[in-house]
Every structure is written in structure tokens, then in C-alpha cells.
Amino acid sequence: MTEPCTSKRKWDQFVHVSHKAVQTQMEIDDNLGLNMKDTTPAEKTFRELQEDLRKIHAKIVEQEEIFMKERAKWEAENRCHYSKNEFFINRCRWETEYKKRHFQSVYEYRRKAVKDVPRFWVTAMYANKIIRKEIAKHDQDALEFLKDIKSCRTDDLKGFQLEFMFDSSNPYFKNEVLTKKYELKDGGECTFLMAVGTEINWYPGKTLTESIEKMTIGSEVVQVVQTCQSFFNFFATKTHRTSLCLDEDADKLEGNIIPLDYAIAVILRDDIVPHAISWFNYDEEGAMDEED
């Protein structure tokens, strides 16, 4: 499989959306203000669908702007009442409840809108230059079966979890949901990070995180299993011994060394999940090339 193509070429590859995809779009709630054009399924082009996706993303951005103002207001009213750690937990509790009320429905609309868009999530992820480095060529076919990515706080509110939802027709592994959970463990003045991932149940001969290599031992040639580059290594369970602390604003973890998988998880949580439509239509390398 070739690398995910740019937005312009991607949309030019297709002329019409399937009847099923258009019907899904027409069911999107009028509260989003999409003002869908009065076209039949046969007339609905991917460019028109792309415009509808832009409007959904605009709704998400609008909600985010309101959220930031409301969060600033909450912080001003409550910061003086808590220690740094208490402030972090209580703000996480407030954010969780707020996002359930104001973001959950619009993310569901987006999920329905993109489910028939070819390679939506792998293209959005690949547009980010840090995540791109972790996606091997042999990963891309499997990532085409990725239907949605969700983010939520852990039960104790100190950590967070990412959920990757895959189509049941995925021929690479049996799991329909892969998760990566980051739990924060108190260690006095610092916080230690536990990264707990799903064990992937690969189909025979489909393991993307391993390769079979031939090796000569004495006079014999044997086959050995070696770990290879793959985005799916992200789901490995790890204990990060590096101590991390909340920053001055109790907004994020910081330290001398930030584990790569944690940095990727934060990008997915804060950038890719909320702004997936924008990333789908954007390429960091391409944008930088144009600027240069």
C-alpha cells in the first residue's frame, strides 16, 4: 500500500459517495446547522461531503472556544481553594462532566459522517509528523479498518484512556477495540506513569509487530522472531520510571524525559481526536514545504 494521499488527490480519486454514506449524512441533526444541499444520493459528491465535514469541525471548534472560556472562569473561581494536586483532580472532574454534556453528541455526529470516508483516521494520524514516524508501511492496511478514536479520563481522574475502534472485518487481529491507559501513581512530590495497553490477538501470520529473520548459527540457518517497527507497539504495557510532575498551572505533566508513547498519546488526545477532520485535510510536511 502506498502512503496515504493528500486531501486534494484523495477527494479527486472518488466521484460519488455511496447511497449508504449519503443517507447517514442526511440523518445528522439539524442542530449542527449543516444546511445540507438538496441533492439525491447519486448526486452527492465527496467534495460536498467534505464541506459537510468542515461544518461539523466548525461546530467542534465553536464548542471548544466556549469550553475554554468556561474553564478559565472555573479556574479563576476555584484555584485559590485547592492545592495543586487537588486543583488538578477537581478541574478534571469539572471538564469530564462538561464535555459529556457538550461534546459527546457532536463527536457521535462526526463518527457517523466519516464512517464511509476511505482511510479517514489513518490519514488524519499520518498527517502529524510525530505520529507518522511511528506508522510503518505494513501498518497502513490494518489502520484502514480504524473506525473511531475516543478519549476519556480514568475513573480516578488522574489519568486518561484512548480507545481505538476497529471494524469487525479487520483481517489482522480479532480485537474490535484496542485501548491504551495512562495511570498516574503518586510518588511524593513527583508522579510516576503506568502505561497499560491491550494485548493484541493477532490472526496467524498477521503479526505486524514482529518479523521473521534468517540467522546463521554455526553451520545451520535458523529463523528467529524479532520485534520490528510498528504503530501497534504503542499498545504495549510499560512502566515509566521517569518521574513526572504537574506543571505550574497543573495543566500537564512535565519532566526531564517524557516517554515517547506518552507524548504520542497526548497528541492523539489533545490534537487528533478533537480535530480529526482538520488533520484529515492537512499535512504538516506539505504545509511546511509550502511555507518554505
Short mmCIF file of C-alpha atoms in Angstrom, two decimals:
data_model
loop_
_atom_site.label_atom_id
_atom_site.label_comp_id
_atom_site.label_asym_id
_atom_site.label_seq_id
_atom_site.Cartn_x
_atom_site.Cartn_y
_atom_site.Cartn_z
CA MET A 1 0.00 0.00 0.00
CA THR A 2 1.24 3.49 -0.78
CA GLU A 3 1.36 6.29 1.75
CA PRO A 4 -1.98 8.00 2.50
CA CYS A 5 -2.50 10.57 -0.20
CA THR A 6 -3.08 14.26 0.31
CA SER A 7 -6.58 15.63 0.71
CA LYS A 8 -6.84 17.05 -2.81
CA ARG A 9 -5.77 13.86 -4.53
CA LYS A 10 -7.80 11.76 -2.12
CA TRP A 11 -11.04 13.53 -2.93
CA ASP A 12 -10.27 13.54 -6.63
CA GLN A 13 -9.99 9.77 -6.62
CA PHE A 14 -13.72 9.42 -5.99
CA VAL A 15 -16.67 10.91 -7.78
CA HIS A 16 -19.69 9.96 -5.73
CA VAL A 17 -20.48 8.90 -2.20
CA SER A 18 -22.27 5.60 -1.73
CA HIS A 19 -26.01 5.69 -1.11
CA LYS A 20 -25.40 4.49 2.45
CA ALA A 21 -22.91 7.28 3.21
CA VAL A 22 -25.25 9.97 1.94
CA GLN A 23 -28.19 8.62 3.90
CA THR A 24 -26.03 8.77 7.02
CA GLN A 25 -25.13 12.38 6.31
CA MET A 26 -28.77 13.33 5.79
CA GLU A 27 -29.58 11.96 9.25
CA ILE A 28 -27.18 14.35 11.00
CA ASP A 29 -29.02 16.53 13.49
CA ASP A 30 -30.20 19.91 12.22
CA ASN A 31 -28.85 21.43 15.43
CA LEU A 32 -25.40 21.27 13.87
CA GLY A 33 -26.58 23.77 11.28
CA LEU A 34 -25.12 21.82 8.37
CA ASN A 35 -27.76 23.01 5.88
CA MET A 36 -27.19 20.01 3.65
CA LYS A 37 -27.76 20.67 -0.03
CA ASP A 38 -30.91 19.24 -1.54
CA THR A 39 -29.22 16.55 -3.62
CA THR A 40 -30.03 12.93 -4.22
CA PRO A 41 -27.59 10.23 -3.08
CA ALA A 42 -26.41 9.73 -6.65
CA GLU A 43 -25.57 13.43 -6.96
CA LYS A 44 -23.77 13.77 -3.63
CA THR A 45 -20.06 14.15 -4.31
CA PHE A 46 -17.18 13.68 -1.94
CA ARG A 47 -16.39 17.37 -2.23
CA GLU A 48 -19.86 18.15 -0.88
CA LEU A 49 -19.36 15.62 1.88
CA GLN A 50 -16.02 17.25 2.68
CA GLU A 51 -17.79 20.58 3.05
CA ASP A 52 -20.25 18.97 5.46
CA LEU A 53 -17.32 17.63 7.48
CA ARG A 54 -15.84 21.11 7.64
CA LYS A 55 -19.10 22.37 9.12
CA ILE A 56 -19.07 19.63 11.74
CA HIS A 57 -15.50 20.57 12.61
CA ALA A 58 -16.52 24.23 12.85
CA LYS A 59 -19.13 23.19 15.41
CA ILE A 60 -16.46 21.40 17.43
CA VAL A 61 -14.19 24.45 17.31
CA GLU A 62 -17.08 26.65 18.43
CA GLN A 63 -17.73 24.34 21.38
CA GLU A 64 -14.03 24.38 22.26
CA GLU A 65 -13.94 28.17 22.35
CA ILE A 66 -16.89 28.21 24.74
CA PHE A 67 -15.25 25.46 26.80
CA MET A 68 -12.00 27.42 27.18
CA LYS A 69 -13.88 30.48 28.42
CA GLU A 70 -15.89 28.42 30.88
CA ARG A 71 -12.76 26.63 32.10
CA ALA A 72 -10.95 29.93 32.64
CA LYS A 73 -13.92 31.14 34.65
CA TRP A 74 -13.94 27.95 36.75
CA GLU A 75 -10.18 28.23 37.36
CA ALA A 76 -10.44 31.84 38.49
CA GLU A 77 -13.15 30.91 40.97
CA ASN A 78 -11.54 27.75 42.34
CA ARG A 79 -7.73 27.88 42.09
CA CYS A 80 -7.25 29.51 45.48
CA HIS A 81 -9.34 26.83 47.22
CA TYR A 82 -7.14 23.81 46.40
CA SER A 83 -3.56 22.58 46.48
CA LYS A 84 -2.02 21.95 43.05
CA ASN A 85 -2.93 18.24 43.02
CA GLU A 86 -6.44 18.87 44.39
CA PHE A 87 -6.95 21.61 41.83
CA PHE A 88 -5.90 19.24 39.02
CA ILE A 89 -8.33 16.50 40.13
CA ASN A 90 -11.27 18.82 40.65
CA ARG A 91 -10.70 20.55 37.33
CA CYS A 92 -10.55 17.15 35.61
CA ARG A 93 -13.87 16.27 37.25
CA TRP A 94 -15.43 19.52 36.03
CA GLU A 95 -14.01 19.05 32.50
CA THR A 96 -15.28 15.46 32.29
CA GLU A 97 -18.83 16.45 33.16
CA TYR A 98 -18.74 19.49 30.88
CA LYS A 99 -17.51 17.51 27.86
CA LYS A 100 -20.12 14.80 28.37
CA ARG A 101 -22.83 17.44 28.13
CA HIS A 102 -21.44 19.50 25.26
CA PHE A 103 -19.09 17.35 23.13
CA GLN A 104 -20.37 13.80 23.20
CA SER A 105 -23.19 14.34 20.71
CA VAL A 106 -21.12 16.25 18.14
CA TYR A 107 -18.42 13.55 18.22
CA GLU A 108 -21.13 10.99 17.56
CA TYR A 109 -22.30 13.01 14.55
CA ARG A 110 -18.72 13.07 13.29
CA ARG A 111 -18.37 9.31 13.75
CA LYS A 112 -21.44 8.72 11.58
CA ALA A 113 -20.26 11.21 8.97
CA VAL A 114 -16.78 9.73 8.49
CA LYS A 115 -17.54 6.02 8.71
CA ASP A 116 -17.74 5.67 4.92
CA VAL A 117 -14.89 8.07 4.15
CA PRO A 118 -11.97 5.92 2.94
CA ARG A 119 -8.92 5.86 5.26
CA PHE A 120 -10.20 8.75 7.35
CA TRP A 121 -8.44 8.03 10.63
CA VAL A 122 -5.15 6.68 9.24
CA THR A 123 -4.91 9.78 7.02
CA ALA A 124 -5.61 12.11 9.96
CA MET A 125 -2.96 10.37 12.07
CA TYR A 126 -0.43 10.24 9.25
CA ALA A 127 -0.70 14.00 8.75
CA ASN A 128 1.02 14.54 12.11
CA LYS A 129 4.79 14.31 11.60
CA ILE A 130 5.48 12.74 15.02
CA ILE A 131 2.86 10.00 14.68
CA ARG A 132 3.83 9.50 11.03
CA LYS A 133 7.28 8.30 12.10
CA GLU A 134 5.67 5.51 14.15
CA ILE A 135 3.47 4.19 11.34
CA ALA A 136 5.29 1.57 9.27
CA LYS A 137 4.19 0.88 5.72
CA HIS A 138 2.91 -2.53 6.70
CA ASP A 139 0.68 -0.89 9.39
CA GLN A 140 -1.34 1.19 6.97
CA ASP A 141 -3.59 -1.54 5.61
CA ALA A 142 -4.58 -2.55 9.15
CA LEU A 143 -5.19 1.07 10.16
CA GLU A 144 -7.67 1.41 7.29
CA PHE A 145 -10.05 -0.61 9.46
CA LEU A 146 -9.89 2.01 12.24
CA LYS A 147 -13.40 3.46 12.66
CA ASP A 148 -13.02 5.86 15.56
CA ILE A 149 -10.72 7.02 18.36
CA LYS A 150 -12.15 8.05 21.72
CA SER A 151 -10.55 9.68 24.72
CA CYS A 152 -11.72 9.72 28.33
CA ARG A 153 -10.42 10.18 31.85
CA THR A 154 -9.68 7.18 34.04
CA ASP A 155 -12.03 6.53 36.94
CA ASP A 156 -9.72 8.27 39.43
CA LEU A 157 -9.46 11.26 37.03
CA LYS A 158 -5.68 11.30 37.34
CA GLY A 159 -5.01 9.58 34.03
CA PHE A 160 -6.66 9.08 30.68
CA GLN A 161 -7.50 6.32 28.22
CA LEU A 162 -7.58 6.13 24.44
CA GLU A 163 -9.90 3.68 22.69
CA PHE A 164 -9.27 2.65 19.09
CA MET A 165 -12.40 1.14 17.49
CA PHE A 166 -11.81 -1.28 14.59
CA ASP A 167 -14.19 -2.77 12.07
CA SER A 168 -15.06 -6.42 12.69
CA SER A 169 -13.91 -7.28 9.14
CA ASN A 170 -10.30 -6.41 10.08
CA PRO A 171 -8.22 -9.41 8.89
CA TYR A 172 -5.18 -8.60 11.07
CA PHE A 173 -6.42 -9.12 14.63
CA LYS A 174 -9.57 -10.21 16.44
CA ASN A 175 -9.86 -7.23 18.82
CA GLU A 176 -12.53 -4.72 17.85
CA VAL A 177 -11.26 -2.28 20.50
CA LEU A 178 -7.65 -1.56 21.42
CA THR A 179 -7.03 0.63 24.46
CA LYS A 180 -4.07 2.45 25.96
CA LYS A 181 -4.50 3.70 29.51
CA TYR A 182 -2.15 6.06 31.33
CA GLU A 183 -2.41 5.92 35.10
CA LEU A 184 -0.60 8.34 37.35
CA LYS A 185 0.90 6.96 40.55
CA ASP A 186 1.75 9.39 43.32
CA GLY A 187 5.36 9.29 44.43
CA GLY A 188 5.63 12.12 46.92
CA GLU A 189 6.48 15.31 45.06
CA CYS A 190 6.55 13.54 41.71
CA THR A 191 4.23 11.32 39.70
CA PHE A 192 5.11 8.01 38.06
CA LEU A 193 3.44 6.85 34.88
CA MET A 194 1.92 3.44 34.22
CA ALA A 195 1.03 2.71 30.58
CA VAL A 196 -1.39 -0.21 30.23
CA GLY A 197 -2.25 -1.43 26.74
CA THR A 198 -4.43 -4.09 25.18
CA GLU A 199 -2.85 -7.41 24.28
CA ILE A 200 -3.48 -7.74 20.55
CA ASN A 201 -4.95 -11.05 19.43
CA TRP A 202 -3.32 -11.39 16.02
CA TYR A 203 -4.55 -13.74 13.34
CA PRO A 204 -1.94 -16.36 12.29
CA GLY A 205 0.75 -14.84 10.11
CA LYS A 206 -0.58 -11.29 10.56
CA THR A 207 1.51 -10.05 13.49
CA LEU A 208 2.68 -6.57 12.46
CA THR A 209 4.97 -6.01 15.45
CA GLU A 210 7.25 -8.95 14.65
CA SER A 211 9.28 -10.10 11.68
CA ILE A 212 10.85 -13.44 10.85
CA GLU A 213 14.55 -13.17 10.10
CA LYS A 214 17.04 -15.82 9.00
CA MET A 215 20.16 -16.18 11.12
CA THR A 216 23.17 -18.45 10.73
CA ILE A 217 24.16 -20.25 13.91
CA GLY A 218 27.19 -22.41 13.35
CA SER A 219 26.50 -24.36 10.19
CA GLU A 220 22.74 -24.05 10.42
CA VAL A 221 20.38 -21.36 9.15
CA VAL A 222 17.51 -20.80 11.56
CA GLN A 223 14.53 -18.45 11.64
CA VAL A 224 14.23 -16.06 14.57
CA VAL A 225 11.42 -13.73 15.59
CA GLN A 226 12.42 -10.09 16.01
CA THR A 227 10.48 -7.02 17.11
CA CYS A 228 10.02 -4.58 14.24
CA GLN A 229 8.82 -1.00 13.90
CA SER A 230 5.04 -0.74 14.06
CA PHE A 231 2.49 1.72 15.34
CA PHE A 232 0.90 -1.22 17.15
CA ASN A 233 3.87 -1.33 19.54
CA PHE A 234 2.11 1.68 21.06
CA PHE A 235 -0.27 -0.73 22.80
CA ALA A 236 2.47 -2.43 24.81
CA THR A 237 2.16 -2.19 28.59
CA LYS A 238 5.03 -0.25 30.17
CA THR A 239 6.11 1.20 33.48
CA HIS A 240 7.86 4.54 33.06
CA ARG A 241 10.33 5.03 35.91
CA THR A 242 11.00 8.63 34.93
CA SER A 243 9.42 10.95 37.47
CA LEU A 244 6.96 13.49 36.13
CA CYS A 245 5.41 16.50 37.84
CA LEU A 246 2.42 18.69 37.15
CA ASP A 247 3.45 21.97 35.57
CA GLU A 248 2.93 25.33 37.29
CA ASP A 249 -0.64 25.61 36.00
CA ALA A 250 -1.43 21.99 36.96
CA ASP A 251 -2.32 21.52 33.30
CA LYS A 252 0.01 18.74 32.09
CA LEU A 253 2.90 16.52 33.14
CA GLU A 254 6.45 17.66 32.60
CA GLY A 255 9.88 16.23 33.32
CA ASN A 256 13.41 15.95 32.00
CA ILE A 257 12.43 12.93 29.90
CA ILE A 258 8.90 12.47 28.51
CA PRO A 259 8.25 8.89 27.27
CA LEU A 260 7.58 8.82 23.53
CA ASP A 261 4.42 6.75 23.79
CA TYR A 262 3.01 9.21 26.35
CA ALA A 263 3.85 12.14 24.05
CA ILE A 264 2.06 10.37 21.18
CA ALA A 265 -0.93 9.64 23.40
CA VAL A 266 -1.19 13.32 24.38
CA ILE A 267 -1.07 14.34 20.70
CA LEU A 268 -3.85 11.89 19.94
CA ARG A 269 -5.91 13.05 22.92
CA ASP A 270 -5.45 16.81 22.53
CA ASP A 271 -4.98 17.24 18.76
CA ILE A 272 -6.05 14.29 16.63
CA VAL A 273 -9.25 13.23 18.42
CA PRO A 274 -10.87 16.68 18.68
CA HIS A 275 -9.51 17.97 15.34
CA ALA A 276 -9.53 14.80 13.23
CA ILE A 277 -11.36 16.45 10.33
CA SER A 278 -8.83 19.26 10.22
CA TRP A 279 -5.91 16.80 10.27
CA PHE A 280 -7.60 14.76 7.54
CA ASN A 281 -7.41 17.81 5.29
CA TYR A 282 -3.93 18.85 6.40
CA ASP A 283 -0.35 17.63 6.13
CA GLU A 284 2.34 19.11 8.37
CA GLU A 285 5.16 18.31 5.97
CA GLY A 286 3.21 19.63 3.00
CA ALA A 287 2.27 22.80 4.86
CA MET A 288 5.88 23.38 5.85
CA ASP A 289 7.06 22.77 2.30
CA GLU A 290 4.65 25.40 1.06
CA GLU A 291 5.81 27.85 3.72
CA ASP A 292 9.44 27.22 2.81
#
